[in-house]
Amino acid sequence: MKTLSWQDAAVRHEFSRLKAMKPFCYGLTNYVTAGLSANVLLAVGAGPAIGSAMDWPSVFGRHAHAVWINAACLMSCGPDEIRAAARAAHEGNVPWVLDPVAVGAGAPDYDAVIRSLLEFKPTAIRGNASELIALAGGNGGGQGVETTLTSDKALPFLEKVAAETGTIAAVSGPIDYITDGTTTISVSGGDARMTQMTGAGCSLGGFIAGMLANAEDRLTAVAAAHAIYSEAAERASGAIGTGSFAVQFLDHLSLLNPAE
Amino acid sequence: MKTLSWQDAAVRHEFSRLKAMKPFCYGLTNYVTAGLSANVLLAVGAGPAIGSAMDWPSVFGRHAHAVWINAACLMSCGPDEIRAAARAAHEGNVPWVLDPVAVGAGAPDYDAVIRSLLEFKPTAIRGNASELIALAGGNGGGQGVETTLTSDKALPFLEKVAAETGTIAAVSGPIDYITDGTTTISVSGGDARMTQMTGAGCSLGGFIAGMLANAEDRLTAVAAAHAIYSEAAERASGAIGTGSFAVQFLDHLSLLNPAE
Amino acid sequence: MKTLSWQDAAVRHEFSRLKAMKPFCYGLTNYVTAGLSANVLLAVGAGPAIGSAMDWPSVFGRHAHAVWINAACLMSCGPDEIRAAARAAHEGNVPWVLDPVAVGAGAPDYDAVIRSLLEFKPTAIRGNASELIALAGGNGGGQGVETTLTSDKALPFLEKVAAETGTIAAVSGPIDYITDGTTTISVSGGDARMTQMTGAGCSLGGFIAGMLANAEDRLTAVAAAHAIYSEAAERASGAIGTGSFAVQFLDHLSLLNPAE
């Protein structure tokens, strides 16, 4: 298995491609973490627009440089809107990221909408261990939006999802794993307080979309997003509590320079 | 009247019970303050999930360790969904908190939905003075989501609400009062800038739910939530403005150690 | 063309009028930036309520001291609700601000709702260059919620919007311009990181509403809101990254004293 970190030139190269493009990234996401997701994309130099307002999903889904769909957006839009955004991205050949928040946590109607999105061939799928295992048909044991398992438990399921759906699959945890079903990359490091900052995972979904907008190599770009998050989290590790950790994480994300 | 503060072992004891359980707390709340509410619960060691996405209210309402319903969630869900969550909690014997945001501020349709939730026997009700007075049938004079009265004015109404509905009722203000209709506890301290941090009250509703999940004594647990908020606010009082006050409040909340 | 800044007594005078009234400001806005908008209004001493919950739009739209409508609120309410709030403000002679987020960015159904609100005579309209140009019938070239043009390009369109609709029109950019169609005021300064803080523009819409609640001169009050933002941004310019910039911006906004 390969490992990647901020030290690798490939990571900084993909990051520089995002910064060169300043991609317009359109997202459907939940309102709990939408603000952080927008701030993450602005911090790295992308231009986010979020939400399902009237005909935004079909228009922005097709005209953005990249799209991300966080399934918990269903708390403020309906199945038709989430599907319209996924369809628009798919038909427009726009790379798009699916974050199947809380899939397998016990809500069958909600889960069915998520599964229906696979028809539109996400470019990448990211989640926590419980979610990726559930998506692959296993018993993920998710509790609400939280995982009850570590990322290594999800690895075989991750490879199954990637192979069966032809997508890049990524799981976050103490170690992150990213795979296209053939090659698997691990990313380590970070800071445990990432799990105490609401939206760390949700905003990573948006950032992955940004990295895919202008990627030279898509698997590397998705892994690079994880490595950049990990680096920013480590640079923020001097924070005294969870509030300032979130602030410093954004600070360091905005300061990370691919040319350094 | 009893008083409680962080110095009391009973407060730290109830807090340690929350930390031991790491409860899954499900909330319906407004999108203005949902991010802060999630961050507050994560800071103290709970696992929040927020929002009404498809069948989440009936599923998570029943399977969570505790539930809170902030009535202003009606800005992104309907009466059926808010009632489904309250019913699920009630039928599943899950402790739940009602925050009747802006009740009595002049919107009769909105108020009627809130009152209809009393059928599902909230474990605790928290709000500001105008809201608690209005809920008890008085003229609370609320202006939007803000109170126009101090908490001591609400005290007789608070006791009436608690006695009539069999709930624990709590009012926030310069001094907080918490009562089960028989015993009343006061909590003082804090920092005036709590009123300039959007969601201070809303997130307290979520925190109270977390404290109820594994409470030894429910009245003490609800009062302890107020005392812990007050302590964290005082420790943040060196902040220079309202922005860093919110950050430092979260920092100190995450650092408060029941064993200290 | 006049210029205004924090140094001008007229700016501080209008700000002191807001602080004297502590206006109740009701807003319909998007969930991405609602939290920041509330915190901005709380920082300056106003009392915000945000969102469309049941009958809030018709009630609070009429009874607030000022109203702002950010069109991207359509991601969590419908055309009927946004129109109810605008109608209530108009019929109640409540000053109200329209922020036509992303108008002209390619979504015709969404754009039509925004244009329909002009019937209710907004007191002020604020946006970025692409939005103001599109609203005036030009080709604004907006990309999602971002402008692709600088504010000076919007100036002739701004004057057209103001003259035709009888409103105060304001455009944000490296230099802000504010006009009633006859007199135009420019505001400079600020910090480039304002564009990397999600909701800088959205929250300015709310703040303008607050400044209009008790304005002595409405054009000056709208320009003053821009000048106060610019001053707070400059005072925050020592921040090391985008995360702490947002925190320090709020800090300085809360500390700005009209009597200084």
mmCIF file of N, CA and C in Angstrom, chain A residues 133-220:
data_model
loop_
_atom_site.group_PDB
_atom_site.id
_atom_site.type_symbol
_atom_site.label_atom_id
_atom_site.label_comp_id
_atom_site.label_asym_id
_atom_site.label_seq_id
_atom_site.Cartn_x
_atom_site.Cartn_y
_atom_site.Cartn_z
ATOM 1 N N ILE A 133 -18.901 0.687 5.099
ATOM 2 C CA ILE A 133 -19.265 -0.725 5.281
ATOM 3 C C ILE A 133 -20.737 -0.933 4.923
ATOM 4 N N ALA A 134 -21.600 -0.044 5.399
ATOM 5 C CA ALA A 134 -23.032 -0.167 5.095
ATOM 6 C C ALA A 134 -23.275 -0.049 3.591
ATOM 7 N N LEU A 135 -22.576 0.871 2.953
ATOM 8 C CA LEU A 135 -22.785 1.074 1.520
ATOM 9 C C LEU A 135 -22.386 -0.174 0.726
ATOM 10 N N ALA A 136 -21.409 -0.915 1.259
ATOM 11 C CA ALA A 136 -20.964 -2.141 0.593
ATOM 12 C C ALA A 136 -21.823 -3.339 0.969
ATOM 13 N N GLY A 137 -22.857 -3.106 1.782
ATOM 14 C CA GLY A 137 -23.747 -4.201 2.133
ATOM 15 C C GLY A 137 -23.429 -4.861 3.462
ATOM 16 N N GLY A 138 -22.432 -4.358 4.166
ATOM 17 C CA GLY A 138 -22.083 -4.920 5.473
ATOM 18 C C GLY A 138 -22.876 -4.268 6.592
ATOM 19 N N ASN A 139 -22.619 -4.707 7.798
ATOM 20 C CA ASN A 139 -23.275 -4.136 8.967
ATOM 21 C C ASN A 139 -22.337 -3.105 9.581
ATOM 22 N N GLY A 140 -22.583 -1.845 9.270
ATOM 23 C CA GLY A 140 -21.648 -0.794 9.658
ATOM 24 C C GLY A 140 -21.797 -0.322 11.085
ATOM 25 N N GLY A 141 -22.985 -0.553 11.661
ATOM 26 C CA GLY A 141 -23.176 -0.197 13.066
ATOM 27 C C GLY A 141 -23.125 1.289 13.359
ATOM 28 N N GLY A 142 -23.425 2.117 12.370
ATOM 29 C CA GLY A 142 -23.377 3.558 12.588
ATOM 30 C C GLY A 142 -24.394 4.021 13.616
ATOM 31 N N GLN A 143 -24.006 5.034 14.380
ATOM 32 C CA GLN A 143 -24.889 5.594 15.406
ATOM 33 C C GLN A 143 -25.116 7.057 15.038
ATOM 34 N N GLY A 144 -26.262 7.342 14.418
ATOM 35 C CA GLY A 144 -26.474 8.684 13.888
ATOM 36 C C GLY A 144 -25.448 8.939 12.803
ATOM 37 N N VAL A 145 -24.747 10.056 12.913
ATOM 38 C CA VAL A 145 -23.745 10.405 11.900
ATOM 39 C C VAL A 145 -22.345 9.955 12.302
ATOM 40 N N GLU A 146 -22.228 9.228 13.412
ATOM 41 C CA GLU A 146 -20.916 8.825 13.926
ATOM 42 C C GLU A 146 -20.636 7.362 13.582
ATOM 43 N N THR A 147 -19.362 7.074 13.378
ATOM 44 C CA THR A 147 -18.970 5.688 13.168
ATOM 45 C C THR A 147 -18.741 5.019 14.528
ATOM 46 N N THR A 148 -18.900 3.705 14.559
ATOM 47 C CA THR A 148 -18.553 2.968 15.770
ATOM 48 C C THR A 148 -17.346 2.064 15.507
ATOM 49 N N LEU A 149 -16.767 2.201 14.320
ATOM 50 C CA LEU A 149 -15.662 1.325 13.923
ATOM 51 C C LEU A 149 -14.484 2.160 13.424
ATOM 52 N N THR A 150 -13.295 1.582 13.471
ATOM 53 C CA THR A 150 -12.130 2.294 12.946
ATOM 54 C C THR A 150 -11.981 2.018 11.447
ATOM 55 N N SER A 151 -11.209 2.875 10.800
ATOM 56 C CA SER A 151 -11.161 2.865 9.341
ATOM 57 C C SER A 151 -10.583 1.571 8.761
ATOM 58 N N ASP A 152 -9.690 0.921 9.479
ATOM 59 C CA ASP A 152 -9.095 -0.310 8.932
ATOM 60 C C ASP A 152 -10.150 -1.401 8.746
ATOM 61 N N LYS A 153 -11.174 -1.383 9.597
ATOM 62 C CA LYS A 153 -12.261 -2.370 9.451
ATOM 63 C C LYS A 153 -13.000 -2.191 8.126
ATOM 64 N N ALA A 154 -12.962 -0.969 7.605
ATOM 65 C CA ALA A 154 -13.715 -0.681 6.377
ATOM 66 C C ALA A 154 -12.946 -1.008 5.114
ATOM 67 N N LEU A 155 -11.658 -1.279 5.251
ATOM 68 C CA LEU A 155 -10.808 -1.388 4.064
ATOM 69 C C LEU A 155 -11.301 -2.400 3.022
ATOM 70 N N PRO A 156 -11.633 -3.643 3.419
ATOM 71 C CA PRO A 156 -12.126 -4.579 2.391
ATOM 72 C C PRO A 156 -13.430 -4.102 1.741
ATOM 73 N N PHE A 157 -14.282 -3.466 2.513
ATOM 74 C CA PHE A 157 -15.551 -2.958 1.978
ATOM 75 C C PHE A 157 -15.305 -1.799 1.014
ATOM 76 N N LEU A 158 -14.317 -1.008 1.354
ATOM 77 C CA LEU A 158 -13.948 0.140 0.535
ATOM 78 C C LEU A 158 -13.546 -0.334 -0.859
ATOM 79 N N GLU A 159 -12.717 -1.359 -0.882
ATOM 80 C CA GLU A 159 -12.248 -1.887 -2.173
ATOM 81 C C GLU A 159 -13.405 -2.481 -2.963
ATOM 82 N N LYS A 160 -14.351 -3.070 -2.260
ATOM 83 C CA LYS A 160 -15.532 -3.629 -2.910
ATOM 84 C C LYS A 160 -16.381 -2.517 -3.534
ATOM 85 N N VAL A 161 -16.611 -1.460 -2.772
ATOM 86 C CA VAL A 161 -17.396 -0.331 -3.298
ATOM 87 C C VAL A 161 -16.724 0.247 -4.542
ATOM 88 N N ALA A 162 -15.433 0.458 -4.452
ATOM 89 C CA ALA A 162 -14.704 1.057 -5.579
ATOM 90 C C ALA A 162 -14.783 0.173 -6.821
ATOM 91 N N ALA A 163 -14.560 -1.105 -6.617
ATOM 92 C CA ALA A 163 -14.552 -2.023 -7.760
ATOM 93 C C ALA A 163 -15.941 -2.144 -8.384
ATOM 94 N N GLU A 164 -16.959 -2.252 -7.540
ATOM 95 C CA GLU A 164 -18.311 -2.478 -8.057
ATOM 96 C C GLU A 164 -18.913 -1.243 -8.710
ATOM 97 N N THR A 165 -18.558 -0.055 -8.206
ATOM 98 C CA THR A 165 -19.204 1.148 -8.731
ATOM 99 C C THR A 165 -18.277 1.935 -9.646
ATOM 100 N N GLY A 166 -17.032 1.510 -9.773
ATOM 101 C CA GLY A 166 -16.109 2.225 -10.649
ATOM 102 C C GLY A 166 -15.781 3.614 -10.148
ATOM 103 N N THR A 167 -15.792 3.767 -8.839
ATOM 104 C CA THR A 167 -15.534 5.072 -8.238
ATOM 105 C C THR A 167 -14.256 5.005 -7.406
ATOM 106 N N ILE A 168 -13.808 6.148 -6.964
ATOM 107 C CA ILE A 168 -12.755 6.211 -5.958
ATOM 108 C C ILE A 168 -13.458 6.234 -4.605
ATOM 109 N N ALA A 169 -13.067 5.330 -3.705
ATOM 110 C CA ALA A 169 -13.709 5.273 -2.391
ATOM 111 C C ALA A 169 -12.690 5.648 -1.324
ATOM 112 N N ALA A 170 -13.141 6.452 -0.351
ATOM 113 C CA ALA A 170 -12.224 6.936 0.685
ATOM 114 C C ALA A 170 -12.899 6.869 2.041
ATOM 115 N N VAL A 171 -12.143 6.428 3.034
ATOM 116 C CA VAL A 171 -12.682 6.363 4.389
ATOM 117 C C VAL A 171 -11.781 7.172 5.316
ATOM 118 N N SER A 172 -12.403 7.962 6.180
ATOM 119 C CA SER A 172 -11.661 8.776 7.139
ATOM 120 C C SER A 172 -11.585 8.066 8.476
ATOM 121 N N GLY A 173 -10.501 8.257 9.174
ATOM 122 C CA GLY A 173 -10.316 7.668 10.490
ATOM 123 C C GLY A 173 -8.939 8.006 10.997
ATOM 124 N N PRO A 174 -8.489 7.331 12.025
ATOM 125 C CA PRO A 174 -7.123 7.575 12.524
ATOM 126 C C PRO A 174 -6.123 7.455 11.371
ATOM 127 N N ILE A 175 -6.327 6.448 10.524
ATOM 128 C CA ILE A 175 -5.638 6.401 9.219
ATOM 129 C C ILE A 175 -6.711 6.462 8.146
ATOM 130 N N ASP A 176 -6.499 7.291 7.138
ATOM 131 C CA ASP A 176 -7.432 7.362 6.010
ATOM 132 C C ASP A 176 -6.973 6.396 4.932
ATOM 133 N N TYR A 177 -7.930 5.789 4.266
ATOM 134 C CA TYR A 177 -7.607 4.929 3.120
ATOM 135 C C TYR A 177 -8.373 5.425 1.903
ATOM 136 N N ILE A 178 -7.698 5.431 0.757
ATOM 137 C CA ILE A 178 -8.297 5.905 -0.490
ATOM 138 C C ILE A 178 -7.951 4.868 -1.561
ATOM 139 N N THR A 179 -8.974 4.403 -2.286
ATOM 140 C CA THR A 179 -8.702 3.347 -3.266
ATOM 141 C C THR A 179 -9.555 3.515 -4.509
ATOM 142 N N ASP A 180 -9.034 3.041 -5.626
ATOM 143 C CA ASP A 180 -9.845 2.949 -6.838
ATOM 144 C C ASP A 180 -10.199 1.486 -7.108
ATOM 145 N N GLY A 181 -9.947 0.636 -6.128
ATOM 146 C CA GLY A 181 -10.251 -0.782 -6.263
ATOM 147 C C GLY A 181 -9.024 -1.586 -6.668
ATOM 148 N N THR A 182 -8.041 -0.890 -7.185
ATOM 149 C CA THR A 182 -6.786 -1.553 -7.589
ATOM 150 C C THR A 182 -5.632 -1.044 -6.725
ATOM 151 N N THR A 183 -5.452 0.249 -6.747
ATOM 152 C CA THR A 183 -4.402 0.874 -5.940
ATOM 153 C C THR A 183 -5.027 1.487 -4.693
ATOM 154 N N THR A 184 -4.395 1.246 -3.554
ATOM 155 C CA THR A 184 -4.887 1.822 -2.301
ATOM 156 C C THR A 184 -3.800 2.682 -1.673
ATOM 157 N N ILE A 185 -4.203 3.841 -1.212
ATOM 158 C CA ILE A 185 -3.277 4.804 -0.602
ATOM 159 C C ILE A 185 -3.709 5.049 0.836
ATOM 160 N N SER A 186 -2.738 5.131 1.751
ATOM 161 C CA SER A 186 -3.070 5.482 3.131
ATOM 162 C C SER A 186 -2.485 6.852 3.463
ATOM 163 N N VAL A 187 -3.210 7.556 4.330
ATOM 164 C CA VAL A 187 -2.782 8.871 4.808
ATOM 165 C C VAL A 187 -2.903 8.860 6.315
ATOM 166 N N SER A 188 -1.846 9.188 7.001
ATOM 167 C CA SER A 188 -1.923 9.181 8.469
ATOM 168 C C SER A 188 -1.680 10.584 9.004
ATOM 169 N N GLY A 189 -1.583 10.692 10.307
ATOM 170 C CA GLY A 189 -1.383 11.992 10.934
ATOM 171 C C GLY A 189 -2.700 12.630 11.310
ATOM 172 N N GLY A 190 -2.719 13.947 11.364
ATOM 173 C CA GLY A 190 -3.924 14.653 11.762
ATOM 174 C C GLY A 190 -3.945 14.932 13.251
ATOM 175 N N ASP A 191 -5.136 15.120 13.790
ATOM 176 C CA ASP A 191 -5.296 15.470 15.202
ATOM 177 C C ASP A 191 -6.655 14.928 15.636
ATOM 178 N N ALA A 192 -6.693 14.309 16.812
ATOM 179 C CA ALA A 192 -7.931 13.670 17.275
ATOM 180 C C ALA A 192 -9.082 14.668 17.393
ATOM 181 N N ARG A 193 -8.744 15.943 17.575
ATOM 182 C CA ARG A 193 -9.832 16.917 17.731
ATOM 183 C C ARG A 193 -10.589 17.176 16.437
ATOM 184 N N MET A 194 -10.093 16.669 15.302
ATOM 185 C CA MET A 194 -10.888 16.749 14.071
ATOM 186 C C MET A 194 -12.268 16.116 14.296
ATOM 187 N N THR A 195 -12.345 15.098 15.149
ATOM 188 C CA THR A 195 -13.634 14.443 15.390
ATOM 189 C C THR A 195 -14.524 15.270 16.329
ATOM 190 N N GLN A 196 -13.973 16.331 16.903
ATOM 191 C CA GLN A 196 -14.782 17.187 17.782
ATOM 192 C C GLN A 196 -15.095 18.527 17.117
ATOM 193 N N MET A 197 -14.811 18.618 15.846
ATOM 194 C CA MET A 197 -15.121 19.828 15.064
ATOM 195 C C MET A 197 -16.241 19.424 14.108
ATOM 196 N N THR A 198 -17.451 19.921 14.326
ATOM 197 C CA THR A 198 -18.542 19.461 13.472
ATOM 198 C C THR A 198 -18.256 19.834 12.015
ATOM 199 N N GLY A 199 -18.422 18.860 11.146
ATOM 200 C CA GLY A 199 -18.241 19.131 9.731
ATOM 201 C C GLY A 199 -16.853 18.846 9.193
ATOM 202 N N ALA A 200 -15.968 18.261 9.997
ATOM 203 C CA ALA A 200 -14.635 17.943 9.471
ATOM 204 C C ALA A 200 -14.776 17.018 8.261
ATOM 205 N N GLY A 201 -15.579 15.995 8.392
ATOM 206 C CA GLY A 201 -15.783 15.072 7.280
ATOM 207 C C GLY A 201 -16.607 15.687 6.167
ATOM 208 N N CYS A 202 -17.672 16.387 6.523
ATOM 209 C CA CYS A 202 -18.544 17.002 5.514
ATOM 210 C C CYS A 202 -17.761 17.973 4.643
ATOM 211 N N SER A 203 -16.931 18.793 5.278
ATOM 212 C CA SER A 203 -16.185 19.786 4.499
ATOM 213 C C SER A 203 -15.093 19.121 3.667
ATOM 214 N N LEU A 204 -14.582 17.989 4.125
ATOM 215 C CA LEU A 204 -13.610 17.239 3.318
ATOM 216 C C LEU A 204 -14.267 16.793 2.004
ATOM 217 N N GLY A 205 -15.544 16.443 2.054
ATOM 218 C CA GLY A 205 -16.260 16.087 0.826
ATOM 219 C C GLY A 205 -16.237 17.228 -0.180
ATOM 220 N N GLY A 206 -16.452 18.444 0.309
ATOM 221 C CA GLY A 206 -16.396 19.604 -0.582
ATOM 222 C C GLY A 206 -14.988 19.833 -1.118
ATOM 223 N N PHE A 207 -14.014 19.672 -0.238
ATOM 224 C CA PHE A 207 -12.621 19.896 -0.640
ATOM 225 C C PHE A 207 -12.198 18.860 -1.684
ATOM 226 N N ILE A 208 -12.619 17.620 -1.513
ATOM 227 C CA ILE A 208 -12.308 16.588 -2.515
ATOM 228 C C ILE A 208 -12.883 16.999 -3.877
ATOM 229 N N ALA A 209 -14.111 17.513 -3.871
ATOM 230 C CA ALA A 209 -14.692 17.988 -5.131
ATOM 231 C C ALA A 209 -13.792 19.050 -5.754
ATOM 232 N N GLY A 210 -13.351 19.997 -4.924
ATOM 233 C CA GLY A 210 -12.458 21.039 -5.423
ATOM 234 C C GLY A 210 -11.184 20.464 -6.035
ATOM 235 N N MET A 211 -10.630 19.457 -5.382
ATOM 236 C CA MET A 211 -9.389 18.832 -5.876
ATOM 237 C C MET A 211 -9.628 18.070 -7.185
ATOM 238 N N LEU A 212 -10.852 17.577 -7.375
ATOM 239 C CA LEU A 212 -11.159 16.821 -8.596
ATOM 240 C C LEU A 212 -11.407 17.734 -9.799
ATOM 241 N N ALA A 213 -11.712 18.995 -9.532
ATOM 242 C CA ALA A 213 -12.116 19.900 -10.619
ATOM 243 C C ALA A 213 -11.059 19.983 -11.704
ATOM 244 N N ASN A 214 -9.815 19.964 -11.297
ATOM 245 C CA ASN A 214 -8.714 20.178 -12.246
ATOM 246 C C ASN A 214 -7.613 19.140 -12.030
ATOM 247 N N ALA A 215 -7.998 17.948 -11.585
ATOM 248 C CA ALA A 215 -7.003 16.931 -11.211
ATOM 249 C C ALA A 215 -6.231 16.420 -12.427
ATOM 250 N N GLU A 216 -4.947 16.164 -12.211
ATOM 251 C CA GLU A 216 -4.174 15.474 -13.245
ATOM 252 C C GLU A 216 -4.395 13.975 -13.071
ATOM 253 N N ASP A 217 -4.333 13.519 -11.813
ATOM 254 C CA ASP A 217 -4.609 12.117 -11.515
ATOM 255 C C ASP A 217 -5.647 12.078 -10.401
ATOM 256 N N ARG A 218 -6.817 11.522 -10.694
ATOM 257 C CA ARG A 218 -7.921 11.640 -9.744
ATOM 258 C C ARG A 218 -7.677 10.914 -8.426
ATOM 259 N N LEU A 219 -7.114 9.730 -8.468
ATOM 260 C CA LEU A 219 -6.856 9.008 -7.222
ATOM 261 C C LEU A 219 -5.880 9.794 -6.345
ATOM 262 N N THR A 220 -4.838 10.302 -6.969
ATOM 263 C CA THR A 220 -3.869 11.109 -6.209
ATOM 264 C C THR A 220 -4.536 12.362 -5.653
#
